[in-house]
Short mmCIF file of C-alpha atoms in Angstrom, two decimals:
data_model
loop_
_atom_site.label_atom_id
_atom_site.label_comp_id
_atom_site.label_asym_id
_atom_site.label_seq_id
_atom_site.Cartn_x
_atom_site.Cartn_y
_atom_site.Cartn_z
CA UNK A 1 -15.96 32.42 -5.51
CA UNK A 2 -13.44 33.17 -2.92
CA UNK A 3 -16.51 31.26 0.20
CA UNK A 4 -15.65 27.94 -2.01
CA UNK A 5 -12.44 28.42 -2.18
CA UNK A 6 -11.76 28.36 1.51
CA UNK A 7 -14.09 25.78 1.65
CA UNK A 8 -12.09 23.65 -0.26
CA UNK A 9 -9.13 24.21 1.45
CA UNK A 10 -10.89 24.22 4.85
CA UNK A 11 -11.72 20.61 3.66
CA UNK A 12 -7.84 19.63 3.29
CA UNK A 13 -7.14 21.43 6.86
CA UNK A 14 -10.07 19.21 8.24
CA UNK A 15 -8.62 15.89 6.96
CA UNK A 16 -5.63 16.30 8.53
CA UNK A 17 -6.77 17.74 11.86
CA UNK A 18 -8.78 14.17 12.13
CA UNK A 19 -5.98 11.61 11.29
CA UNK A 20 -4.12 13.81 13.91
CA UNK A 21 -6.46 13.41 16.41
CA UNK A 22 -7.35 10.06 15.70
CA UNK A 23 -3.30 9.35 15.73
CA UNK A 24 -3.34 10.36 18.90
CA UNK A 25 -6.42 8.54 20.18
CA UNK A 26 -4.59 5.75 18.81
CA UNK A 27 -1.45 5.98 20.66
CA UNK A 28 -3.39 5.68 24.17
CA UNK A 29 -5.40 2.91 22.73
CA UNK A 30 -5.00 1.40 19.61
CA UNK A 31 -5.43 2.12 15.63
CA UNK A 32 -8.52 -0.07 15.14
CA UNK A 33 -10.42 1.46 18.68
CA UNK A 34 -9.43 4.88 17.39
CA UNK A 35 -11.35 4.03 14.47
CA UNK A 36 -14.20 2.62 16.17
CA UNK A 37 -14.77 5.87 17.83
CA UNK A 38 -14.28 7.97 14.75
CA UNK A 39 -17.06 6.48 13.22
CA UNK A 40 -19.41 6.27 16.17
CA UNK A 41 -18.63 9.88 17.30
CA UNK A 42 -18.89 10.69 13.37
CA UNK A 43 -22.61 8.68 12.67
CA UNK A 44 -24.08 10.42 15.94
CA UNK A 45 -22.92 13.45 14.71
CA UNK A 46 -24.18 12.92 11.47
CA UNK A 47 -27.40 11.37 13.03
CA UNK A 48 -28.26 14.57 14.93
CA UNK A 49 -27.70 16.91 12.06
CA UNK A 50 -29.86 14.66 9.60
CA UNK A 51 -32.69 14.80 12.41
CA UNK A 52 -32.57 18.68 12.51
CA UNK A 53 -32.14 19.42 8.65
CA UNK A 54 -34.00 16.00 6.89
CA UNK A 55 -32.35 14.52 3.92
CA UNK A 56 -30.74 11.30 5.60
CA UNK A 57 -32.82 8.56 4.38
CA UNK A 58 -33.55 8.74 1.26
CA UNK A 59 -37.35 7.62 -0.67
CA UNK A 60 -35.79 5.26 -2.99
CA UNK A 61 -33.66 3.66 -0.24
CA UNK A 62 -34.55 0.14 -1.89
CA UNK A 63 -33.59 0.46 -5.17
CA UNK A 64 -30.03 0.92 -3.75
CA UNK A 65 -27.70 -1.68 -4.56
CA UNK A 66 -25.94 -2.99 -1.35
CA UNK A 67 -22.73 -3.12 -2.73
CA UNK A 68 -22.64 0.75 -2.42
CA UNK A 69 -22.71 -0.06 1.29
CA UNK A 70 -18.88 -1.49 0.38
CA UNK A 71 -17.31 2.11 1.10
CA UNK A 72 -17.98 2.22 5.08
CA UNK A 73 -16.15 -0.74 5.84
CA UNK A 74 -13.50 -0.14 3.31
CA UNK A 75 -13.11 3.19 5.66
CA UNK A 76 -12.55 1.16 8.63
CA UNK A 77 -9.21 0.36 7.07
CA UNK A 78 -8.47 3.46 5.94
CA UNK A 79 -8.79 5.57 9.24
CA UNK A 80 -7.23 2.76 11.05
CA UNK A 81 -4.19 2.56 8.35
CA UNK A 82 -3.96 6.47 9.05
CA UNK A 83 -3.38 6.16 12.89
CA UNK A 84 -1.19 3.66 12.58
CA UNK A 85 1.01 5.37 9.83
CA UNK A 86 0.99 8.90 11.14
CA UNK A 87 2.18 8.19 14.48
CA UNK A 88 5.27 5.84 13.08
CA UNK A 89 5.98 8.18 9.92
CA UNK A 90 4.95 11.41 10.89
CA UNK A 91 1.83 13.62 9.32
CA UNK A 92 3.78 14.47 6.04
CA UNK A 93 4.73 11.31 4.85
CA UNK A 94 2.12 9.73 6.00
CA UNK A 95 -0.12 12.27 3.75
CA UNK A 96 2.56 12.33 0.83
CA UNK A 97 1.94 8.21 0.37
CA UNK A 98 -1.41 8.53 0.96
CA UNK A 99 -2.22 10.50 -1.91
CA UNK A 100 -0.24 8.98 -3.85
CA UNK A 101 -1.75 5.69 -3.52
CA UNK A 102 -5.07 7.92 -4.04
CA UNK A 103 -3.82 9.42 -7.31
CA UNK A 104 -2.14 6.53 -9.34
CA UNK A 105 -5.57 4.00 -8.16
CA UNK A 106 -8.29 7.15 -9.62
CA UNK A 107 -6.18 6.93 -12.48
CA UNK A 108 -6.37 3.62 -12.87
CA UNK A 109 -10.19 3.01 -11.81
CA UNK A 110 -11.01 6.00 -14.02
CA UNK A 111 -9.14 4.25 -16.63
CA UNK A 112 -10.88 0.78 -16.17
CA UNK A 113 -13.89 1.95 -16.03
CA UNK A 114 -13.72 3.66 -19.59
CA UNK A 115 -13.45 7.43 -18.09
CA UNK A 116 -11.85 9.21 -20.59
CA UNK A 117 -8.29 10.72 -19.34
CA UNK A 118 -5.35 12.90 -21.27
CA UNK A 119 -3.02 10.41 -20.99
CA UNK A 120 0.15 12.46 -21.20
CA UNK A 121 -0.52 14.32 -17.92
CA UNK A 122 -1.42 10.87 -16.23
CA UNK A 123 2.06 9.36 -17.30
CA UNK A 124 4.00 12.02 -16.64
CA UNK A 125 1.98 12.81 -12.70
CA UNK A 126 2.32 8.82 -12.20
CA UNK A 127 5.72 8.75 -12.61
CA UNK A 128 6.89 12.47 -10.82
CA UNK A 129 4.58 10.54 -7.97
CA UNK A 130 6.72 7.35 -8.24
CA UNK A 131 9.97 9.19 -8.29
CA UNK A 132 8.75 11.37 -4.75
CA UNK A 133 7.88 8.15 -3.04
CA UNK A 134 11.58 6.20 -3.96
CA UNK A 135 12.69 9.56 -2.90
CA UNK A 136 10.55 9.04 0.79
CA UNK A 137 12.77 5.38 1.81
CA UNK A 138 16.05 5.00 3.26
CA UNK A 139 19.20 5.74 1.63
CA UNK A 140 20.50 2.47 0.57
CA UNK B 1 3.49 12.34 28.02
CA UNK B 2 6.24 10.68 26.20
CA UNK B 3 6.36 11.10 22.48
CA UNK B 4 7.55 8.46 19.76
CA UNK B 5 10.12 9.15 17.25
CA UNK B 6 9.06 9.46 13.87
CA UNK B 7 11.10 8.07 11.04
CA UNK B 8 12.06 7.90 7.69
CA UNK B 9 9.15 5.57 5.79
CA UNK B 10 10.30 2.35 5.15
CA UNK B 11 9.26 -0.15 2.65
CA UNK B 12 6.35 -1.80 4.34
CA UNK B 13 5.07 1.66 5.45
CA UNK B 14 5.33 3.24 1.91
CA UNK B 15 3.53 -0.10 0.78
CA UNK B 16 0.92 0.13 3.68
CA UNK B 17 0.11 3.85 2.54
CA UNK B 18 -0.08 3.82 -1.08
CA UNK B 19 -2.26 0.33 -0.26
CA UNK B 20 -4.56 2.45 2.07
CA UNK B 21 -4.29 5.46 -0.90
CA UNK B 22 -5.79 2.71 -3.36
CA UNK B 23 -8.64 1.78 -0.61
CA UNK B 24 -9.76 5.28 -0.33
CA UNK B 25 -10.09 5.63 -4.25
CA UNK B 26 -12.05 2.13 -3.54
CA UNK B 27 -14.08 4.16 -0.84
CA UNK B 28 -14.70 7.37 -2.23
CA UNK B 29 -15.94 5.70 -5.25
CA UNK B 30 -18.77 3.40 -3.31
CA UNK B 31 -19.65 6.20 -1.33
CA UNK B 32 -19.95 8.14 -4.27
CA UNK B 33 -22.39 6.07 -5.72
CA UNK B 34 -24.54 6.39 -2.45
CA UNK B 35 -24.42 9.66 -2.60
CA UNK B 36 -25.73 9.79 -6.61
CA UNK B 37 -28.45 7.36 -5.38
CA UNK B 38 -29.59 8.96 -1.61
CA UNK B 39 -27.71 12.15 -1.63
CA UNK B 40 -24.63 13.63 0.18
CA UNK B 41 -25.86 13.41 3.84
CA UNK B 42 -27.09 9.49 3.41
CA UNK B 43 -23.87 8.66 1.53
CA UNK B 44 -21.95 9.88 4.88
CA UNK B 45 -24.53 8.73 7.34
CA UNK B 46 -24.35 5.08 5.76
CA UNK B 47 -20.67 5.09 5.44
CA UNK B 48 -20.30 5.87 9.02
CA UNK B 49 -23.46 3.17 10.23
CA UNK B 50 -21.52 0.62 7.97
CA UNK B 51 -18.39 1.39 9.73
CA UNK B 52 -19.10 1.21 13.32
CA UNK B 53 -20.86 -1.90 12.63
CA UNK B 54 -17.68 -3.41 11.32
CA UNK B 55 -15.17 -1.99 13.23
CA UNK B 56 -17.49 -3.58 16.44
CA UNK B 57 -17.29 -6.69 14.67
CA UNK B 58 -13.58 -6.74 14.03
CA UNK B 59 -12.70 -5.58 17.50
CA UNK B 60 -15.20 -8.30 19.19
CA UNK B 61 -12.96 -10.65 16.71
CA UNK B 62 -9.89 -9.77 18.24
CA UNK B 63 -10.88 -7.87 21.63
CA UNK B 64 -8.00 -9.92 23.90
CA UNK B 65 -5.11 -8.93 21.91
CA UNK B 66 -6.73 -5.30 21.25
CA UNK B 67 -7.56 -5.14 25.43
CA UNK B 68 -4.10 -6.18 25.85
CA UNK B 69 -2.46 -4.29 23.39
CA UNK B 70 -4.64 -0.69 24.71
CA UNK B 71 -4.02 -1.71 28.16
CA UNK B 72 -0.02 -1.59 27.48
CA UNK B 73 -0.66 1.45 25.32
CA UNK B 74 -2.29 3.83 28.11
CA UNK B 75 0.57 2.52 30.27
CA UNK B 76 2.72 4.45 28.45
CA UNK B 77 0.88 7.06 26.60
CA UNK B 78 -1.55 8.28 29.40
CA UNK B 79 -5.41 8.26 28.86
CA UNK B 80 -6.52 9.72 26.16
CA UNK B 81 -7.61 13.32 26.36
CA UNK B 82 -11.48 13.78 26.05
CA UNK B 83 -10.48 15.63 22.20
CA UNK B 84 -8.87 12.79 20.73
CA UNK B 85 -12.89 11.22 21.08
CA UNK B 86 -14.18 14.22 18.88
CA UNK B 87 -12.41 13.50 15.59
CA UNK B 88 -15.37 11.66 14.01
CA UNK B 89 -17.22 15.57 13.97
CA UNK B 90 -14.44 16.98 11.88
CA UNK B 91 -15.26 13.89 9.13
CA UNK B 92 -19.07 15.02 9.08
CA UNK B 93 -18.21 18.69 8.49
CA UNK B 94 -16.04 17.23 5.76
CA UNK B 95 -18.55 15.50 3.71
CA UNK B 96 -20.96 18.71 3.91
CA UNK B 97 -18.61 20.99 2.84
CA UNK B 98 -17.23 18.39 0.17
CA UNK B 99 -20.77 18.75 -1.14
CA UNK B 100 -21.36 22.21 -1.32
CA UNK B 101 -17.46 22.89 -2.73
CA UNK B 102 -18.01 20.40 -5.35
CA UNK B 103 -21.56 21.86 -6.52
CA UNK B 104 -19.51 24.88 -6.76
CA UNK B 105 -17.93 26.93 -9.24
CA UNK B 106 -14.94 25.06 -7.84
CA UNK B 107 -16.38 21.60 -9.90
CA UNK B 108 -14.49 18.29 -8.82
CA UNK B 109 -11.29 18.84 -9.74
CA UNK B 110 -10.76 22.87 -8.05
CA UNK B 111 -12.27 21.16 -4.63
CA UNK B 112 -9.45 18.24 -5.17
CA UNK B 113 -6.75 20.89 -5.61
CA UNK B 114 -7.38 23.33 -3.00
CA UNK B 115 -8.18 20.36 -0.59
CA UNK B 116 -4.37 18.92 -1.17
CA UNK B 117 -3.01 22.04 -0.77
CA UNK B 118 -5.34 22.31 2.43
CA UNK B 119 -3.82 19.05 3.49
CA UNK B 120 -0.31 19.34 2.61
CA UNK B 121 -0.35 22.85 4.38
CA UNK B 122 -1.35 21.64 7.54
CA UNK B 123 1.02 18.47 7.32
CA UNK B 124 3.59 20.55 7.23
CA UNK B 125 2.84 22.39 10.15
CA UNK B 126 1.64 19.35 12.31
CA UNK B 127 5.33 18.03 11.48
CA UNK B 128 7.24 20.88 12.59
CA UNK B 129 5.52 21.73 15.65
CA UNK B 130 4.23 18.09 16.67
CA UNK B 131 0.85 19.24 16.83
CA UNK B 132 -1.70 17.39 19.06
CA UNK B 133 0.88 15.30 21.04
CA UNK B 134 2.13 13.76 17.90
CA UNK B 135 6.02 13.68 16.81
CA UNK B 136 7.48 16.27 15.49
CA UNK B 137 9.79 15.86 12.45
CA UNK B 138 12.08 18.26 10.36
CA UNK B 139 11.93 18.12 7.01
CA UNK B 140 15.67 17.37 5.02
CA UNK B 141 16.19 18.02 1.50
CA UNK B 142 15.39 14.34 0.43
CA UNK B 143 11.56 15.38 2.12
CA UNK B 144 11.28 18.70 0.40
CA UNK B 145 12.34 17.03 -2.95
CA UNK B 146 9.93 13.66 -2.52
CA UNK B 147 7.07 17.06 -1.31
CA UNK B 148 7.93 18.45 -4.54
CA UNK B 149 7.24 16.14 -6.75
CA UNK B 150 4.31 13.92 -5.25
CA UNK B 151 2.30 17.64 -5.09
CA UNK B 152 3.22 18.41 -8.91
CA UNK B 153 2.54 14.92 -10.21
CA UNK B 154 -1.05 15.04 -8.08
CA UNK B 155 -2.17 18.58 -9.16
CA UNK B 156 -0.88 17.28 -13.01
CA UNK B 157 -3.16 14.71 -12.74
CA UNK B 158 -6.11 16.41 -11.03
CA UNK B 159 -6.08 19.43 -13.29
CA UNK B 160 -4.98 17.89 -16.46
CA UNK B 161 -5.34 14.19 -16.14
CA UNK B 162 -8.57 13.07 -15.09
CA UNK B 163 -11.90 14.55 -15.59
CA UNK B 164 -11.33 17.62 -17.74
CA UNK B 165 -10.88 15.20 -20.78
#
């Protein structure tokens, strides 16, 4: 139990480390070039690893629907959005708001999409989240 | 190297983050479908094909302002050190370990947990120390409060919200 638990923590440490170093790609070039590289640097690595170990395309590659294929550009954004946000907010707030967006939308989509959900615990995270991010802007 | 100042968030930042929060939900839950359909390692190898192919596009789109706008930027900032390339790595080591922690006794919502405390650990530290030629920034009682209860409301909602239902 305790190799997963790192693991999943290890994951957390990882996510950060990137948007740092991507931040600071960024500030020598720009958000969306930062992000360029971060996901050619990322599919070569990627690439090489599925070469050695198998497993990257899979048999019933047609049956896919392409609107799966949706995600990789939405991550364009995303990395981008994170370069340009941690270097003018810093890596905490930049983190804080980013989850938060993360949190209230799952609940939402989960919701939507018929996912049950304890709806007390929802409420009552969705609006200790709203209350830390008026807490994050300017006094006044 | 000089190093910017980094602020308090204002408005449009706050509404650029939780915007970008709501993408990633948007993201996680395409590429999450790619992976129930090709597996873990296609999932992240498409995402990342998909990605470079459209961030090309974009940048062709608006490559004089970008050109103009990198030029100005290493004019200030220095070139970029040969690390700042490598960050893509750390996001395929993220999507095999997400795998493995999730197929875990861990289960979706442990992996969640322990990654947000992973990543509000490390934001903390990259903060006070300015780690990687980023700003640093000290945390005031306003930050510790806003820390305090966006990581109870998200744990709330991970462990008791969604999923275990």
């Amino acid at each position: 139990m305790i190799g997963p638990v790192i693991f999943a923590f290890v994951i957390g440490l990882l996510i950060i480390l990137s948007r740092q170093i991507n931040g600071r790609l960024s500030l020598s070039t720009t958000p969306l070039i930062s992000s360029f590289w971060n996901h050619l640097v990322g599919l070569i690595f990627i690439t090489l690893l599925g070469l050695a170990i198998g497993d990257l395309i899979p048999p019933n590659l047609a049956e896919i629907p392409l609107w799966v294929y949706l995600g990789g550009a939405l991550g364009v954004f995303f990395v981008a959005s994170g370069s340009w946000l941690i270097t003018r907010i810093g890596a905490v707030n930049t983190t804080l708001l980013l989850i938060s967006g993360q949190m209230v939308s799952g609940v939402v989509l989960d919701f939507a999409r018929g996912v049950p959900i304890t709806l007390w615990a929802c409420v009552l995270g969705i609006v200790l989240i709203f209350a830390g991010m008026a807490l994050t802007q300017r006094k006044g | 190297m000089t190093s910017p100042t980094a602020q308090r968030a204002k408005p449009l930042y706050l509404l650029a983050a939780f915007g970008s929060g709501c993408l990633l939900t948007c993201a996680v839950f395409f590429n999450g479908e790619a992976g129930r359909f090709g597996g873990a390692m296609f999932s992240s190898w498409q995402a990342h094909g998909v990605g470079t192919v459209v961030a090309a596009l974009l940048l062709a789109f608006i490559w004089r302002r970008e050109r103009k706008a990198a030029a100005e930027a290493r004019e200030t900032y220095g070139k970029p050190p040969l690390w700042a390339y490598l960050a893509g790595i750390l996001g395929g080591i993220t999507v095999i370990l997400t795998s493995w922690s999730v197929n875990s006794p861990l289960a979706l919502a442990g992996t969640l947990a322990l990654g947000l405390a992973g990543q509000f650990t490390l934001s903390l530290i990259a903060d006070y120390w300015g780690l990687l030629g980023l700003p640093k920034r000290r945390l005031d009682m306003r930050d510790t409060a806003s820390f305090v209860l966006i990581a109870a409301g998200s744990l709330l909602i991970i462990l008791f919200g969604v999923g275990s239902a």
